[in-house]
Short mmCIF file of C-alpha atoms in Angstrom, two decimals:
data_model
loop_
_atom_site.label_atom_id
_atom_site.label_comp_id
_atom_site.label_asym_id
_atom_site.label_seq_id
_atom_site.Cartn_x
_atom_site.Cartn_y
_atom_site.Cartn_z
CA MET A 11 10.31 -18.72 8.90
CA SER A 12 12.82 -17.03 7.33
CA ALA A 13 12.73 -16.17 2.97
CA ARG A 14 14.49 -17.34 1.29
CA PRO A 15 16.47 -15.81 -1.50
CA LEU A 16 14.69 -15.34 -5.19
CA PRO A 17 16.54 -16.89 -7.84
CA SER A 18 18.24 -14.07 -9.46
CA ALA A 19 19.83 -13.23 -12.47
CA ALA A 20 21.63 -10.72 -14.56
CA PRO A 21 19.04 -8.77 -16.96
CA ALA A 22 20.33 -9.12 -20.30
CA ASP A 23 20.76 -12.84 -19.73
CA GLN A 24 16.82 -13.32 -19.39
CA GLY A 25 16.29 -10.36 -22.16
CA VAL A 26 15.83 -7.58 -19.90
CA ASP A 27 17.26 -4.29 -20.98
CA ALA A 28 19.74 -2.14 -18.59
CA ALA A 29 19.34 0.68 -20.54
CA GLY A 30 14.85 0.17 -19.92
CA VAL A 31 15.80 0.22 -16.10
CA GLN A 32 17.54 2.37 -15.84
CA ALA A 33 15.45 4.75 -18.10
CA PHE A 34 12.69 4.76 -15.85
CA LEU A 35 14.45 5.20 -13.32
CA ASP A 36 15.95 8.68 -14.25
CA ALA A 37 12.20 9.38 -15.13
CA VAL A 38 10.55 8.93 -11.77
CA GLU A 39 13.37 10.89 -9.83
CA ALA A 40 13.05 14.07 -12.15
CA ALA A 41 9.10 13.47 -11.33
CA PRO A 42 8.43 15.99 -8.68
CA SER A 43 4.60 14.15 -7.83
CA ILE A 44 6.36 10.75 -7.80
CA GLU A 45 8.42 10.00 -4.57
CA PRO A 46 9.94 5.81 -5.07
CA HIS A 47 10.08 3.70 -2.31
CA SER A 48 11.36 0.62 -3.76
CA LEU A 49 11.41 -1.90 -7.31
CA MET A 50 11.73 -4.88 -8.12
CA ILE A 51 11.65 -7.21 -11.17
CA LEU A 52 10.82 -10.32 -12.01
CA ARG A 53 11.55 -11.68 -16.04
CA HIS A 54 11.77 -15.54 -15.91
CA GLY A 55 10.69 -16.40 -13.10
CA ARG A 56 14.47 -14.20 -11.50
CA LEU A 57 14.75 -11.13 -10.04
CA VAL A 58 17.26 -8.81 -12.37
CA ALA A 59 16.24 -5.57 -10.55
CA SER A 60 15.96 -5.04 -6.91
CA GLY A 61 16.33 -1.51 -5.45
CA TRP A 62 15.49 0.63 -2.06
CA TRP A 63 15.12 4.43 -1.97
CA ALA A 64 16.82 5.36 1.66
CA PRO A 65 15.78 5.63 3.93
CA PHE A 66 13.79 2.54 3.03
CA THR A 67 15.06 -0.84 2.94
CA PRO A 68 14.06 -4.33 1.80
CA GLN A 69 13.08 -5.62 4.97
CA ARG A 70 10.91 -2.85 5.74
CA PRO A 71 7.13 -3.79 6.45
CA HIS A 72 4.84 -0.95 4.23
CA LEU A 73 1.24 0.12 3.96
CA LEU A 74 0.04 -1.29 0.97
CA TYR A 75 -3.85 0.18 1.05
CA SER A 76 -4.94 -0.85 -1.84
CA LEU A 77 -3.04 -4.05 -2.92
CA SER A 78 -4.49 -5.46 0.32
CA LYS A 79 -7.40 -6.43 -1.64
CA SER A 80 -4.90 -8.14 -2.82
CA PHE A 81 -3.70 -10.86 -0.72
CA THR A 82 -7.99 -11.08 0.26
CA ALA A 83 -8.53 -12.10 -2.54
CA THR A 84 -6.18 -14.68 -3.13
CA ALA A 85 -7.74 -16.03 0.63
CA ALA A 86 -10.52 -16.12 -0.46
CA GLY A 87 -9.47 -18.28 -3.07
CA ILE A 88 -8.08 -21.01 -1.48
CA ALA A 89 -10.83 -21.02 0.83
CA ALA A 90 -13.01 -21.80 -1.81
CA GLY A 91 -10.26 -24.42 -3.22
CA GLU A 92 -11.08 -26.20 0.03
CA GLY A 93 -14.79 -26.36 0.24
CA LEU A 94 -14.88 -23.46 2.76
CA LEU A 95 -16.99 -20.51 0.59
CA ASN A 96 -18.72 -21.03 -2.09
CA PHE A 97 -18.75 -17.56 -4.94
CA ASP A 98 -22.60 -18.07 -5.62
CA ASP A 99 -23.24 -18.56 -2.40
CA PRO A 100 -25.57 -15.16 -1.28
CA VAL A 101 -23.77 -13.29 0.67
CA ILE A 102 -26.17 -13.20 3.73
CA SER A 103 -26.18 -17.32 3.73
CA SER A 104 -22.99 -16.75 5.98
CA PHE A 105 -24.85 -13.96 8.20
CA PRO A 106 -28.06 -15.41 9.02
CA GLU A 107 -27.30 -13.28 12.50
CA PHE A 108 -28.47 -10.23 9.87
CA ALA A 109 -31.36 -11.63 8.21
CA ALA A 110 -33.73 -10.68 10.27
CA ASP A 111 -32.80 -6.99 9.60
CA ILE A 112 -32.00 -7.40 5.90
CA THR A 113 -35.09 -7.21 3.88
CA ASP A 114 -34.18 -5.96 0.56
CA PRO A 115 -34.28 -8.49 -1.68
CA ARG A 116 -31.74 -6.43 -3.83
CA SER A 117 -29.48 -7.05 -0.68
CA ARG A 118 -30.62 -10.60 0.31
CA ALA A 119 -29.81 -10.90 -3.76
CA MET A 120 -25.77 -10.49 -3.76
CA ARG A 121 -23.72 -12.57 -3.77
CA VAL A 122 -19.52 -13.83 -3.10
CA ARG A 123 -18.49 -13.26 -6.38
CA HIS A 124 -20.72 -10.11 -6.98
CA VAL A 125 -17.89 -7.82 -3.75
CA ALA A 126 -15.76 -9.92 -5.17
CA ALA A 127 -15.29 -8.38 -7.91
CA MET A 128 -17.43 -4.70 -7.18
CA ALA A 129 -20.58 -5.67 -8.21
CA SER A 130 -22.80 -5.40 -5.08
CA GLY A 131 -25.33 -3.29 -7.43
CA HIS A 132 -24.31 -0.06 -5.36
CA GLU A 133 -23.54 3.11 -7.94
CA ALA A 134 -20.37 4.49 -5.46
CA GLU A 135 -18.75 4.26 -1.89
CA THR A 136 -21.13 3.03 0.78
CA PHE A 137 -18.21 2.82 3.29
CA ASP A 138 -19.47 6.35 5.05
CA ARG A 139 -23.03 5.14 4.56
CA ALA A 140 -22.01 1.40 6.11
CA ARG A 141 -20.22 3.04 9.39
CA ALA A 142 -23.01 5.52 10.21
CA LEU A 143 -26.22 2.55 10.34
CA ASP A 144 -23.62 0.40 11.57
CA ALA A 145 -20.67 1.83 13.16
CA GLU A 146 -19.75 -1.15 15.10
CA GLU A 147 -20.48 -4.35 12.31
CA LEU A 148 -19.38 -2.98 8.61
CA VAL A 149 -21.28 -6.17 6.91
CA ARG A 150 -24.27 -5.24 8.52
CA GLY A 151 -24.21 -1.75 7.78
CA PHE A 152 -22.70 -2.43 4.45
CA LEU A 153 -25.86 -4.91 3.37
CA LEU A 154 -28.62 -2.40 4.54
CA VAL A 155 -27.86 -0.11 2.17
CA PRO A 156 -30.21 -0.53 0.27
CA PRO A 157 -28.33 -1.19 -3.99
CA GLU A 158 -29.50 0.93 -6.89
CA ARG A 159 -29.52 -1.38 -9.37
CA ASP A 160 -29.45 -5.54 -9.17
CA PRO A 161 -25.60 -7.11 -8.55
CA GLY A 162 -22.98 -7.60 -10.95
CA THR A 163 -24.71 -5.03 -13.44
CA VAL A 164 -22.20 -1.84 -12.73
CA PHE A 165 -19.15 -0.96 -11.17
CA ALA A 166 -18.15 0.89 -8.04
CA TYR A 167 -15.35 0.93 -6.08
CA ASN A 168 -16.68 -0.12 -2.64
CA GLN A 169 -14.74 -0.83 0.49
CA PRO A 170 -17.17 -2.10 2.66
CA ALA A 171 -17.03 -5.62 -0.31
CA THR A 172 -14.12 -6.10 0.27
CA PHE A 173 -14.62 -5.77 4.00
CA THR A 174 -17.34 -8.49 3.25
CA LEU A 175 -15.63 -10.58 1.57
CA ALA A 176 -12.47 -10.57 4.50
CA ALA A 177 -15.66 -11.44 7.51
CA LEU A 178 -16.23 -14.40 5.06
CA VAL A 179 -13.21 -15.23 4.51
CA GLN A 180 -12.73 -15.57 8.32
CA ARG A 181 -15.82 -16.79 9.51
CA VAL A 182 -15.72 -19.40 7.55
CA SER A 183 -12.62 -19.97 8.26
CA GLY A 184 -12.67 -19.63 11.72
CA GLN A 185 -8.63 -17.28 11.45
CA SER A 186 -7.78 -14.03 10.82
CA LEU A 187 -6.60 -13.95 7.33
CA VAL A 188 -3.03 -14.03 8.59
CA ASP A 189 -3.62 -17.01 10.63
CA TYR A 190 -5.51 -18.63 7.40
CA LEU A 191 -2.74 -17.35 4.17
CA ARG A 192 -0.16 -18.13 6.73
CA PRO A 193 0.62 -22.12 5.64
CA ARG A 194 -0.98 -22.03 3.06
CA LEU A 195 -0.06 -18.96 0.89
CA LEU A 196 2.78 -16.60 2.68
CA ASP A 197 4.64 -19.58 4.40
CA PRO A 198 5.80 -21.95 1.03
CA LEU A 199 6.53 -18.78 -0.94
CA GLY A 200 8.23 -17.19 1.50
CA ILE A 201 6.44 -14.23 2.96
CA GLY A 202 7.97 -13.92 6.61
CA GLU A 203 6.42 -10.86 9.04
CA VAL A 204 3.01 -8.90 8.06
CA ALA A 205 0.71 -7.28 9.75
CA TRP A 206 -2.96 -6.48 8.78
CA GLN A 207 -5.15 -3.35 10.37
CA ARG A 208 -8.74 -5.10 12.78
CA ASP A 209 -11.33 -2.71 12.87
CA ARG A 210 -13.46 -2.67 16.48
CA SER A 211 -14.01 -5.78 16.34
CA GLY A 212 -10.32 -7.69 15.89
CA ARG A 213 -11.36 -8.59 12.18
CA GLU A 214 -8.54 -7.38 9.74
CA ILE A 215 -10.24 -5.47 7.43
CA GLY A 216 -9.63 -6.90 4.13
CA PHE A 217 -9.79 -3.93 1.98
CA SER A 218 -6.96 -2.57 2.73
CA GLY A 219 -3.89 -2.26 6.08
CA LEU A 220 -1.93 -4.77 4.71
CA HIS A 221 1.91 -3.33 5.53
CA ALA A 222 4.42 -5.82 4.55
CA PRO A 223 7.21 -5.70 2.34
CA THR A 224 7.86 -5.40 -1.24
CA ASP A 225 9.69 -8.98 -1.53
CA ALA A 226 5.92 -9.99 -0.82
CA VAL A 227 4.05 -8.32 -3.80
CA ALA A 228 6.77 -9.34 -5.69
CA ARG A 229 6.82 -13.16 -4.59
CA LEU A 230 2.82 -12.53 -5.12
CA GLY A 231 2.95 -11.31 -8.87
CA GLU A 232 5.29 -14.04 -9.45
CA LEU A 233 2.39 -17.11 -8.19
CA TYR A 234 -0.07 -15.08 -10.26
CA LEU A 235 2.22 -15.75 -13.14
CA ARG A 236 2.86 -19.32 -12.67
CA ASP A 237 -0.97 -19.92 -12.39
CA GLY A 238 -0.80 -20.69 -8.50
CA ILE A 239 2.32 -23.07 -8.52
CA TRP A 240 5.24 -22.17 -6.58
CA GLU A 241 8.42 -24.50 -7.04
CA GLY A 242 5.69 -27.43 -7.93
CA ARG A 243 3.52 -26.79 -5.55
CA ARG A 244 0.11 -25.39 -5.98
CA LEU A 245 -1.18 -22.76 -4.40
CA LEU A 246 -3.87 -21.74 -5.28
CA PRO A 247 -6.79 -23.73 -6.53
CA GLU A 248 -6.99 -24.53 -10.74
CA GLY A 249 -8.28 -22.35 -12.36
CA TRP A 250 -8.60 -19.48 -9.96
CA VAL A 251 -5.80 -17.09 -11.32
CA ALA A 252 -7.25 -17.32 -14.32
CA ASP A 253 -10.98 -16.30 -12.57
CA ALA A 254 -9.82 -13.62 -10.95
CA SER A 255 -7.78 -12.00 -12.92
CA ARG A 256 -10.39 -12.04 -16.00
CA VAL A 257 -12.83 -9.12 -16.52
CA HIS A 258 -15.88 -9.57 -13.65
CA ILE A 259 -17.74 -6.16 -14.01
CA THR A 260 -16.75 -3.84 -16.74
CA THR A 261 -15.52 0.05 -15.27
CA HIS A 262 -14.92 2.37 -18.38
CA ASP A 263 -18.70 3.33 -17.38
CA ALA A 264 -18.47 3.33 -13.86
CA PRO A 265 -19.87 6.50 -12.10
CA VAL A 266 -17.01 7.07 -9.98
CA ASP A 267 -14.42 10.30 -10.79
CA TRP A 268 -11.76 9.40 -10.24
CA LEU A 269 -10.38 5.95 -11.65
CA GLY A 270 -7.82 7.31 -13.85
CA ARG A 271 -7.28 5.88 -17.76
CA ASP A 272 -4.95 1.99 -16.56
CA SER A 273 -8.51 1.84 -14.22
CA MET A 274 -10.64 1.59 -17.55
CA PHE A 275 -10.57 -2.12 -18.64
CA GLY A 276 -12.41 -3.77 -15.93
CA TYR A 277 -12.53 -5.80 -12.43
CA GLY A 278 -11.96 -9.02 -11.43
CA TYR A 279 -11.41 -10.48 -8.32
CA GLN A 280 -9.27 -7.73 -6.71
CA PHE A 281 -7.06 -6.99 -9.11
CA TRP A 282 -7.81 -4.19 -11.46
CA ARG A 283 -7.21 -5.43 -15.64
CA SER A 284 -4.30 -3.09 -17.13
CA PRO A 285 -3.92 -2.18 -21.06
CA HIS A 286 -0.78 -4.72 -20.03
CA GLY A 287 -1.69 -7.76 -17.84
CA TYR A 288 -3.21 -7.43 -14.57
CA ARG A 289 -2.55 -5.26 -11.27
CA GLY A 290 -3.30 -5.23 -7.29
CA ASP A 291 -2.61 -1.55 -6.94
CA GLY A 292 -3.00 0.44 -3.42
CA ALA A 293 -3.12 4.70 -3.22
CA TYR A 294 -0.45 6.65 -4.15
CA GLY A 295 1.16 4.07 -6.51
CA GLN A 296 1.62 0.39 -4.37
CA TYR A 297 1.90 -1.79 -6.86
CA CYS A 298 1.64 -5.90 -7.86
CA LEU A 299 2.04 -5.71 -12.03
CA VAL A 300 0.96 -9.19 -13.34
CA LEU A 301 2.79 -9.24 -16.92
CA PRO A 302 1.49 -12.49 -18.97
CA GLU A 303 2.95 -11.92 -21.92
CA GLN A 304 6.16 -10.76 -21.12
CA ASP A 305 6.66 -13.43 -18.71
CA ALA A 306 7.25 -10.21 -16.01
CA VAL A 307 5.97 -9.18 -12.35
CA VAL A 308 7.13 -5.89 -11.79
CA ALA A 309 6.71 -4.35 -7.63
CA LEU A 310 6.53 -0.79 -6.66
CA THR A 311 5.71 1.34 -3.77
CA SER A 312 6.21 4.53 -3.47
CA ALA A 313 3.96 8.21 -2.58
CA SER A 314 3.39 8.97 -5.60
CA GLN A 315 0.23 12.26 -6.11
CA ASP A 316 0.54 11.02 -9.26
CA ALA A 317 -0.15 7.54 -9.87
CA GLY A 318 -1.54 7.31 -12.61
CA LEU A 319 1.87 8.80 -14.57
CA LEU A 320 4.07 6.80 -12.73
CA LEU A 321 2.21 3.59 -14.53
CA ASP A 322 2.20 5.56 -17.85
CA LEU A 323 7.00 6.06 -16.74
CA VAL A 324 6.21 1.69 -16.33
CA TRP A 325 4.56 1.52 -20.11
CA GLN A 326 6.97 3.59 -21.30
CA HIS A 327 9.98 2.35 -20.17
CA LEU A 328 10.32 -0.92 -19.08
CA LEU A 329 7.56 -2.54 -20.74
CA PRO A 330 9.85 -1.74 -23.91
CA ALA A 331 12.54 -3.43 -22.30
CA PHE A 332 11.03 -7.08 -22.01
CA GLY A 333 12.68 -8.61 -25.35
CA PRO A 334 12.01 -11.94 -26.78
CA GLY A 335 15.09 -13.31 -26.22
CA PRO A 336 19.49 -13.08 -23.83
CA LEU A 337 20.93 -10.16 -25.15
CA ALA A 338 24.40 -10.31 -25.55
CA GLY A 339 27.47 -8.24 -24.79
CA ARG A 340 25.21 -6.32 -21.63
CA GLU A 341 27.87 -6.99 -19.28
CA GLU A 342 29.36 -3.59 -18.52
CA GLN A 343 25.14 -1.70 -18.58
CA ASP A 344 24.02 -4.85 -16.32
CA THR A 345 26.97 -3.81 -14.18
CA ALA A 346 26.07 -0.10 -13.90
CA LEU A 347 22.46 -1.01 -13.26
CA ALA A 348 23.13 -2.92 -10.44
CA GLN A 349 25.28 -0.29 -8.47
CA ARG A 350 22.60 2.30 -9.20
CA LEU A 351 19.96 0.51 -7.96
CA ALA A 352 22.71 -0.08 -4.64
CA ARG A 353 22.93 3.05 -3.62
CA LEU A 354 19.32 4.50 -4.15
CA ALA A 355 18.38 6.79 -2.03
CA LEU A 356 15.37 9.66 -1.79
CA PRO A 357 17.77 13.35 -1.59
CA PRO A 358 16.94 15.27 2.16
CA ALA A 359 15.40 18.13 2.96
CA ASP A 360 17.73 21.30 2.32
CA GLY A 361 18.48 22.82 6.41
CA LYS A 362 21.81 23.50 7.91
CA PRO A 363 22.88 22.80 11.21
CA THR A 364 21.60 25.02 14.01
CA PRO A 365 23.42 28.43 14.20
CA PRO A 366 26.05 28.09 16.74
CA GLU A 367 24.80 31.60 18.23
CA ARG A 368 21.07 30.50 18.14
CA GLN A 369 21.62 27.32 19.83
CA HIS A 370 20.70 28.46 23.41
CA ASP A 371 17.74 29.52 22.16
CA TRP A 372 17.10 26.62 20.10
CA SER A 373 17.03 23.95 23.51
CA GLY A 374 13.72 23.28 24.77
CA ALA A 375 11.97 25.61 22.90
CA GLU A 376 8.34 24.64 22.29
CA PHE A 377 5.50 25.46 19.67
CA THR A 378 1.98 25.32 19.01
CA PRO A 379 0.15 25.53 15.72
CA GLN A 380 0.27 28.34 13.65
CA ASP A 381 -3.40 28.89 13.01
CA GLY A 382 -4.40 27.05 17.31
CA VAL A 383 -4.54 23.92 15.01
CA CYS A 384 -3.01 22.21 12.34
CA ALA A 385 -4.85 21.96 9.40
CA ASP A 386 -3.08 18.66 7.39
CA GLN A 387 -3.32 17.43 11.16
CA PRO A 388 -5.45 17.79 13.74
CA THR A 389 -4.57 15.63 16.64
CA LEU A 390 -0.79 17.30 15.84
CA THR A 391 -0.57 19.48 19.33
CA SER A 392 2.54 21.20 19.74
CA LEU A 393 6.43 20.17 19.23
CA ALA A 394 9.80 20.37 20.68
CA VAL A 395 13.09 21.05 19.55
CA THR A 396 16.05 19.48 22.63
CA PRO A 397 19.60 18.35 22.62
CA ASP A 398 20.57 15.22 23.46
CA ALA A 399 23.98 13.67 23.56
CA ASP A 400 24.71 12.58 19.63
CA GLY A 401 22.61 16.29 18.35
CA TRP A 402 19.47 16.77 18.48
CA ALA A 403 15.22 15.81 19.25
CA LEU A 404 12.18 16.78 17.77
CA THR A 405 9.28 15.48 19.92
CA LEU A 406 5.75 15.95 18.07
CA ALA A 407 2.79 15.47 20.24
CA GLU A 408 -0.69 14.49 20.17
CA GLY A 409 -1.83 15.20 23.78
CA GLU A 410 -0.80 12.48 25.87
CA HIS A 411 0.96 10.42 23.10
CA ARG A 412 4.72 11.47 21.91
CA VAL A 413 6.90 10.76 18.86
CA GLU A 414 10.07 11.01 19.48
CA LEU A 415 12.61 11.99 17.01
CA ARG A 416 16.60 12.29 15.81
CA MET A 417 17.80 15.19 14.09
CA PRO A 418 19.48 14.30 11.20
CA GLY A 419 23.18 15.93 10.51
CA ALA A 420 23.15 15.25 6.99
CA GLY A 421 21.11 13.12 5.05
CA TRP A 422 18.35 11.16 7.00
CA GLN A 423 17.98 10.18 10.34
CA VAL A 424 16.30 6.84 10.87
CA THR A 425 14.42 6.05 14.67
CA GLU A 426 13.17 3.05 15.39
CA GLY A 427 11.16 4.10 18.00
CA LYS A 428 7.15 2.65 18.34
CA VAL A 429 6.98 4.68 15.27
CA PRO A 430 10.07 4.01 12.56
CA ALA A 431 10.35 7.63 10.82
CA ALA A 432 13.55 9.38 9.46
CA VAL A 433 14.16 13.15 9.82
CA SER A 434 16.45 15.22 6.61
CA GLY A 435 16.14 18.92 7.24
CA GLY A 436 17.60 21.47 9.23
CA TRP A 437 17.97 24.89 9.80
CA THR A 438 17.29 27.19 6.64
CA GLY A 439 17.82 30.45 9.34
CA PRO A 440 18.58 31.41 12.48
CA ASP A 441 14.77 31.66 13.38
CA THR A 442 13.31 28.82 11.19
CA LEU A 443 13.78 24.72 11.50
CA ALA A 444 12.04 23.00 8.69
CA VAL A 445 12.67 19.57 8.25
CA ALA A 446 10.94 16.88 6.53
CA VAL A 447 9.43 13.45 8.70
CA SER A 448 8.82 10.58 6.32
CA PHE A 449 6.48 7.53 8.16
CA LEU A 450 8.50 4.20 6.94
CA GLU A 451 5.84 2.25 7.48
CA THR A 452 4.10 4.17 5.66
CA PRO A 453 3.55 6.08 1.79
CA HIS A 454 3.72 8.56 4.06
CA ARG A 455 5.88 11.98 4.91
CA LEU A 456 4.93 15.15 7.21
CA GLU A 457 6.51 18.73 6.43
CA VAL A 458 7.06 20.38 9.30
CA THR A 459 8.56 24.44 9.42
CA CYS A 460 9.11 26.32 13.12
CA SER A 461 8.79 29.99 13.59
CA LEU A 462 11.26 30.48 16.74
CA PRO A 463 10.26 34.44 16.96
CA GLU A 464 6.75 33.09 17.15
CA ARG A 465 7.11 29.89 18.46
CA THR A 466 4.24 28.36 15.37
CA PHE A 467 4.93 25.42 13.20
CA THR A 468 2.93 24.36 10.81
CA ALA A 469 2.78 20.48 9.32
CA ARG A 470 1.67 20.14 5.52
CA TRP A 471 1.69 16.04 4.26
CA HIS A 472 3.29 15.32 1.08
CA THR A 473 1.12 12.55 0.84
CA ALA A 474 -1.84 12.74 3.58
CA PRO A 475 -2.70 9.44 5.17
CA LEU A 476 -6.47 8.15 3.17
CA SER A 477 -7.30 7.36 7.29
CA GLY A 478 -6.55 10.01 9.38
CA ALA A 479 -4.87 8.71 11.84
CA PRO A 480 -2.63 9.89 14.64
CA LEU A 481 0.64 10.30 13.76
CA HIS A 482 1.85 7.25 16.52
CA THR A 483 -0.70 5.29 14.70
CA LEU A 484 1.83 5.55 11.74
CA ARG A 485 3.45 1.88 11.80
CA ALA A 486 2.46 -1.73 10.65
CA PRO A 487 0.04 -3.58 13.95
CA ARG A 488 1.98 -4.83 16.60
CA SER A 489 1.47 -8.04 19.02
CA SER A 490 0.69 -5.89 22.28
CA ASP A 491 -1.70 -3.46 19.83
#
């Protein structure tokens, strides 16, 4: 189904100071550790600002990383409301085929609410241990890892806990997460196509892997802000929003050294409490910020090396922009903001056209990793530069797999092939080609430099895929996969 546009309004009409949004844009674009991809701001139920930094676009699905967890929790909440899932039941009761193997009393005492709240009793992430114990069935592997503490007493950010929650929903519903959510959440919210990464057994992984446009993130946040009611219809069980967004386990003394300053306020059901409101949160700055005191939602996607700084800039610039009432005489400021949002673009990498005297030398040139293997992306085995009808093409090879890309004359050149990507850059000298490759359905950009005399290349990630995935998989899953 095609999504009905969110109702919109001028920022000033909803008490939003356009100058604060402009200051946020200035700060984000000036921060070298932040690469913004999209922004949507809703206030009082109206979309007051939205923009995408080209080559990113509104319809493009984006890998949400751990923001996927909030969609998984929403599915679990709906399942509980339908009587399919009981948050007080032991997890093992839904997996009787593992019962004989799971003998640890703490694992057997673990309840659905414990995995929903990252309070399984484990003191650290269990993914590698669980996969080592059972690579084919991660739920079993997870339950085989004995918790160090009683469930419900300690927080640990733990991917298999959310995987187990997702597996529970899929088991009790008999459907995939997307199929289960489609008539209950996605269609009523007006969310179009989304795709979710699956494990070896074919189940959606739940803790990550959801590819969805920014609009879907904004609509989920607005649904939570409205206590689960959308256009007069209750989509989430009564009381679910309050329960999911309250603190179920404290995080201020969590034994995890990477938790930033905005993660010390407690954890709900796959939502973080924030210094202001609460949020769904994904690696590299994928955010759904729900701000009840401001009656606002902020949806962000990015490729941020310092996602904490991105949140700081929200608190510094956007939060003060939410005023108590409409602002008079701000038409000029609102128009200027709308114009800026419409022309947002990431700066392209530096580079010039092929040096005329070297065109023949570059035509068909092939390159291998400078040190024998590409340390940042070991699957990348060779590159080739070839002329085509409109300029130049770049081929990234991973054994038998090829990622074919168009090279820009200027700005960003988008290739919509099997792996949607955009390339910018060019020749920085007669013997050097340097390009940036943005994989448009992810927060990842690869910076490639080719040396003609040595016939070698280097490739470095600006933000590296957390899964170490091959380049040809850096896209939303397709039904044909």
